[in-house]
């Protein structure tokens, strides 16, 4: 079983659709992250959950709504997205939450999202 | 503001050595990470430096100078499979990871 899995790998949606991205980690980690990756831009941190509680929300529009039902699963609910939201959405996990120095984040393969 | 600078793209020859530089200006420092990301795949962890000096792991080495706000990733005996993007990231004083835009490395036969 690979460490961090994400589904779907590809998603095309219209601006009026509602969809959800799923992430699952099999590493026994306590923290999970959502990132947005756009071409030739740095990774943008969207949300951080530590022990199932949201600890960071970096000014992300409300059309993105995270959910963390337990320490192994993380969802990103999407609704009324804009074409500029098209990007690769990466999920990551780490043993500890923010506040630790050498804590390594392990990434899933991402969901390639296209908003028409 | 906080900033991480890396070259956008580099080209090297199979079997050669390449050095990818990363300079940073951040509010504080709590370690620097290098990740490798093949096209369409997850970033994978390569190295972590928190003290000055060189860390070697097989064909890959990472160097850090905190006084200069500078790191490099050294790849030796390049293989075609090393073609990928290499991401530099720094943890600032709040333990936030600040990411560079990545360096796309192209390996030619």
CSV table of C-alpha atoms in Angstrom, one decimal:
chain,number,residue,atom,x,y,z
A,1,UNK,CA,0.0,0.0,0.0
A,2,UNK,CA,1.6,3.3,-1.0
A,3,UNK,CA,2.0,5.9,1.7
A,4,UNK,CA,-0.4,8.6,0.6
A,5,UNK,CA,-3.1,8.0,-2.0
A,6,UNK,CA,-5.4,10.5,-3.7
A,7,UNK,CA,-8.5,10.1,-5.8
A,8,UNK,CA,-9.4,10.9,-8.4
A,9,UNK,CA,-6.2,11.5,-10.2
A,10,UNK,CA,-7.9,13.6,-12.8
A,11,UNK,CA,-11.0,15.7,-12.6
A,12,UNK,CA,-12.8,18.0,-15.1
A,13,UNK,CA,-15.7,20.0,-13.8
A,14,UNK,CA,-17.9,22.9,-14.7
A,15,UNK,CA,-18.1,26.0,-12.6
A,16,UNK,CA,-21.5,25.0,-11.2
A,17,UNK,CA,-20.5,21.5,-10.2
A,18,UNK,CA,-19.8,20.2,-6.7
A,19,UNK,CA,-17.1,17.6,-6.4
A,20,UNK,CA,-14.8,16.2,-3.6
A,21,UNK,CA,-11.1,15.2,-3.6
A,22,UNK,CA,-10.1,12.4,-1.3
A,23,UNK,CA,-6.8,11.8,0.4
A,24,UNK,CA,-5.8,8.8,2.5
A,25,UNK,CA,-2.5,8.2,4.4
A,26,UNK,CA,-1.3,4.8,5.5
A,27,UNK,CA,1.7,6.0,7.5
A,28,UNK,CA,0.1,6.5,10.9
A,29,UNK,CA,0.8,10.3,10.8
A,30,UNK,CA,-0.9,12.9,12.8
A,31,UNK,CA,-1.0,15.9,10.4
A,32,UNK,CA,-2.4,16.3,6.9
A,33,UNK,CA,-2.1,19.1,4.4
A,34,UNK,CA,-3.7,20.4,1.2
A,35,UNK,CA,-1.5,22.2,-1.3
A,36,UNK,CA,-2.2,23.8,-4.6
A,37,UNK,CA,0.5,23.5,-7.3
A,38,UNK,CA,0.2,25.8,-10.4
A,39,UNK,CA,2.7,25.7,-13.2
A,40,UNK,CA,6.0,27.4,-12.5
A,41,UNK,CA,4.8,28.6,-9.1
A,42,UNK,CA,5.7,27.6,-5.6
A,43,UNK,CA,3.5,25.2,-3.7
A,44,UNK,CA,0.7,27.1,-2.0
A,45,UNK,CA,-0.4,25.7,1.4
A,46,UNK,CA,-4.2,25.7,1.7
A,47,UNK,CA,-5.1,23.9,4.8
A,48,UNK,CA,-3.4,22.0,7.7
A,49,UNK,CA,-5.0,19.5,10.1
A,50,UNK,CA,-3.2,18.2,13.2
A,51,UNK,CA,-4.9,15.5,15.1
A,52,UNK,CA,-8.1,16.1,13.1
A,53,UNK,CA,-8.3,19.8,14.0
A,54,UNK,CA,-7.7,22.5,11.5
A,55,UNK,CA,-4.7,24.5,12.5
A,56,UNK,CA,-4.2,26.7,9.4
A,57,UNK,CA,-6.4,28.2,6.7
A,58,UNK,CA,-4.3,30.4,4.5
A,59,UNK,CA,-6.9,32.8,3.2
A,60,UNK,CA,-8.4,30.2,0.9
A,61,UNK,CA,-11.7,31.1,-0.8
A,62,UNK,CA,-14.8,29.6,0.7
A,63,UNK,CA,-15.5,27.6,-2.5
A,64,UNK,CA,-12.8,25.2,-1.1
A,65,UNK,CA,-14.0,23.4,2.0
A,66,UNK,CA,-11.8,20.8,3.8
A,67,UNK,CA,-12.9,18.0,6.0
A,68,UNK,CA,-10.9,15.7,8.2
A,69,UNK,CA,-13.0,12.9,9.7
A,70,UNK,CA,-10.1,11.1,11.2
A,71,UNK,CA,-6.3,11.2,11.1
A,72,UNK,CA,-6.1,9.0,8.0
A,73,UNK,CA,-8.5,10.7,5.7
A,74,UNK,CA,-8.7,14.2,4.3
A,75,UNK,CA,-11.2,15.6,1.9
A,76,UNK,CA,-11.4,18.8,-0.1
A,77,UNK,CA,-15.0,19.7,-1.2
A,78,UNK,CA,-15.2,21.9,-4.2
A,79,UNK,CA,-18.1,24.1,-5.4
A,80,UNK,CA,-18.7,26.9,-7.8
A,81,UNK,CA,-15.0,26.9,-8.8
A,82,UNK,CA,-13.4,29.3,-11.3
A,83,UNK,CA,-11.2,28.5,-14.2
A,84,UNK,CA,-8.2,30.0,-12.4
A,85,UNK,CA,-8.6,27.2,-9.8
A,86,UNK,CA,-7.4,24.7,-12.4
A,87,UNK,CA,-4.2,23.2,-10.9
A,88,UNK,CA,-2.6,20.1,-9.3
A,89,UNK,CA,-4.0,19.6,-5.8
A,90,UNK,CA,-1.5,17.8,-3.6
A,91,UNK,CA,-2.2,16.1,-0.3
A,92,UNK,CA,0.6,15.5,2.2
A,93,UNK,CA,1.0,14.0,5.7
A,94,UNK,CA,3.7,14.3,8.4
A,95,UNK,CA,4.3,12.5,11.7
A,96,UNK,CA,3.8,15.7,13.7
A,97,UNK,CA,2.0,18.9,13.0
A,98,UNK,CA,3.4,22.4,12.4
A,99,UNK,CA,5.8,23.5,15.1
A,100,UNK,CA,8.4,20.9,14.5
A,101,UNK,CA,11.7,21.5,12.6
A,102,UNK,CA,12.7,18.3,10.8
A,103,UNK,CA,9.2,16.8,10.3
A,104,UNK,CA,9.2,15.6,6.7
A,105,UNK,CA,6.0,15.8,4.7
A,106,UNK,CA,5.1,12.9,2.4
A,107,UNK,CA,3.0,13.7,-0.6
A,108,UNK,CA,0.3,11.9,-2.6
A,109,UNK,CA,0.4,11.9,-6.4
A,110,UNK,CA,-2.1,14.7,-6.7
A,111,UNK,CA,-5.4,15.4,-8.4
A,112,UNK,CA,-5.1,17.3,-11.7
A,113,UNK,CA,-8.2,19.6,-11.7
A,114,UNK,CA,-9.5,21.4,-14.7
A,115,UNK,CA,-12.4,23.8,-14.3
A,116,UNK,CA,-14.2,24.7,-17.5
B,1,UNK,CA,8.6,39.2,2.4
B,2,UNK,CA,9.8,35.7,2.4
B,3,UNK,CA,11.4,34.4,-0.8
B,4,UNK,CA,13.1,31.3,-2.2
B,5,UNK,CA,15.0,31.6,-5.4
B,6,UNK,CA,16.0,28.7,-7.7
B,7,UNK,CA,16.8,28.6,-11.4
B,8,UNK,CA,13.8,27.8,-13.5
B,9,UNK,CA,15.5,25.2,-15.7
B,10,UNK,CA,18.8,23.5,-16.1
B,11,UNK,CA,20.2,21.0,-18.6
B,12,UNK,CA,23.0,18.5,-18.0
B,13,UNK,CA,24.5,15.4,-19.7
B,14,UNK,CA,24.0,11.8,-18.6
B,15,UNK,CA,27.0,10.7,-16.4
B,16,UNK,CA,27.9,14.3,-15.5
B,17,UNK,CA,27.5,16.3,-12.3
B,18,UNK,CA,25.0,19.1,-11.8
B,19,UNK,CA,24.6,21.6,-8.9
B,20,UNK,CA,21.2,23.2,-8.3
B,21,UNK,CA,21.3,26.3,-6.2
B,22,UNK,CA,18.7,27.7,-3.8
B,23,UNK,CA,18.9,31.0,-2.0
B,24,UNK,CA,16.4,32.1,0.6
B,25,UNK,CA,15.3,35.1,2.6
B,26,UNK,CA,13.0,34.1,5.4
B,27,UNK,CA,12.0,35.3,8.8
B,28,UNK,CA,14.0,32.8,10.8
B,29,UNK,CA,15.3,29.4,9.8
B,30,UNK,CA,14.3,25.9,11.1
B,31,UNK,CA,15.7,23.7,8.3
B,32,UNK,CA,15.8,23.3,4.6
B,33,UNK,CA,14.4,20.5,2.5
B,34,UNK,CA,15.0,19.3,-1.0
B,35,UNK,CA,12.3,17.3,-2.9
B,36,UNK,CA,12.3,15.6,-6.3
B,37,UNK,CA,9.1,15.7,-8.4
B,38,UNK,CA,8.8,13.7,-11.6
B,39,UNK,CA,6.2,15.1,-14.0
B,40,UNK,CA,2.7,14.1,-12.9
B,41,UNK,CA,3.9,12.5,-9.7
B,42,UNK,CA,4.2,13.3,-6.0
B,43,UNK,CA,7.1,15.3,-4.7
B,44,UNK,CA,9.4,12.9,-2.8
B,45,UNK,CA,11.7,13.8,0.0
B,46,UNK,CA,15.5,13.9,-0.8
B,47,UNK,CA,17.2,15.7,2.1
B,48,UNK,CA,17.0,17.9,5.1
B,49,UNK,CA,19.7,20.3,6.3
B,50,UNK,CA,19.5,22.3,9.5
B,51,UNK,CA,23.2,22.7,10.3
B,52,UNK,CA,25.9,24.1,8.0
B,53,UNK,CA,27.8,21.7,5.9
B,54,UNK,CA,27.4,18.9,3.4
B,55,UNK,CA,25.1,15.9,3.8
B,56,UNK,CA,25.8,13.0,1.4
B,57,UNK,CA,23.3,10.3,0.4
B,58,UNK,CA,24.6,8.2,-2.4
B,59,UNK,CA,24.7,10.1,-5.7
B,60,UNK,CA,22.9,13.1,-4.1
B,61,UNK,CA,24.4,15.6,-1.7
B,62,UNK,CA,23.0,18.7,-0.1
B,63,UNK,CA,24.9,21.7,1.3
B,64,UNK,CA,23.8,24.5,3.6
B,65,UNK,CA,25.3,27.8,4.6
B,66,UNK,CA,22.9,29.6,7.0
B,67,UNK,CA,25.0,32.8,7.1
B,68,UNK,CA,24.7,33.1,3.3
B,69,UNK,CA,21.1,31.9,3.1
B,70,UNK,CA,22.2,29.4,0.5
B,71,UNK,CA,21.9,25.8,-0.2
B,72,UNK,CA,22.7,23.5,-3.2
B,73,UNK,CA,21.8,20.1,-4.3
B,74,UNK,CA,24.6,18.2,-6.0
B,75,UNK,CA,23.7,15.3,-8.3
B,76,UNK,CA,26.5,13.0,-9.4
B,77,UNK,CA,26.7,10.4,-12.2
B,78,UNK,CA,23.5,11.7,-13.7
B,79,UNK,CA,21.0,9.2,-15.0
B,80,UNK,CA,18.1,9.8,-17.4
B,81,UNK,CA,15.7,9.0,-14.5
B,82,UNK,CA,17.1,12.1,-12.7
B,83,UNK,CA,15.1,14.3,-15.2
B,84,UNK,CA,12.6,15.9,-12.8
B,85,UNK,CA,11.8,19.1,-11.0
B,86,UNK,CA,13.8,19.8,-7.8
B,87,UNK,CA,12.0,21.8,-5.1
B,88,UNK,CA,13.7,23.7,-2.3
B,89,UNK,CA,11.7,24.6,0.8
B,90,UNK,CA,12.7,26.4,4.1
B,91,UNK,CA,11.0,26.2,7.5
B,92,UNK,CA,10.8,29.8,8.9
B,93,UNK,CA,10.7,30.9,12.5
B,94,UNK,CA,7.0,29.9,12.7
B,95,UNK,CA,7.8,26.4,11.3
B,96,UNK,CA,5.9,27.4,8.1
B,97,UNK,CA,7.3,25.7,5.0
B,98,UNK,CA,8.2,28.3,2.3
B,99,UNK,CA,8.6,26.7,-1.1
B,100,UNK,CA,10.6,27.7,-4.2
B,101,UNK,CA,9.0,27.3,-7.6
B,102,UNK,CA,11.3,24.4,-8.4
B,103,UNK,CA,14.1,23.8,-10.9
B,104,UNK,CA,13.3,21.6,-13.9
B,105,UNK,CA,16.3,19.5,-14.7
B,106,UNK,CA,16.7,18.0,-18.2
B,107,UNK,CA,19.2,15.2,-18.7
B,108,UNK,CA,20.5,14.7,-22.3
B,109,UNK,CA,22.2,11.5,-23.5
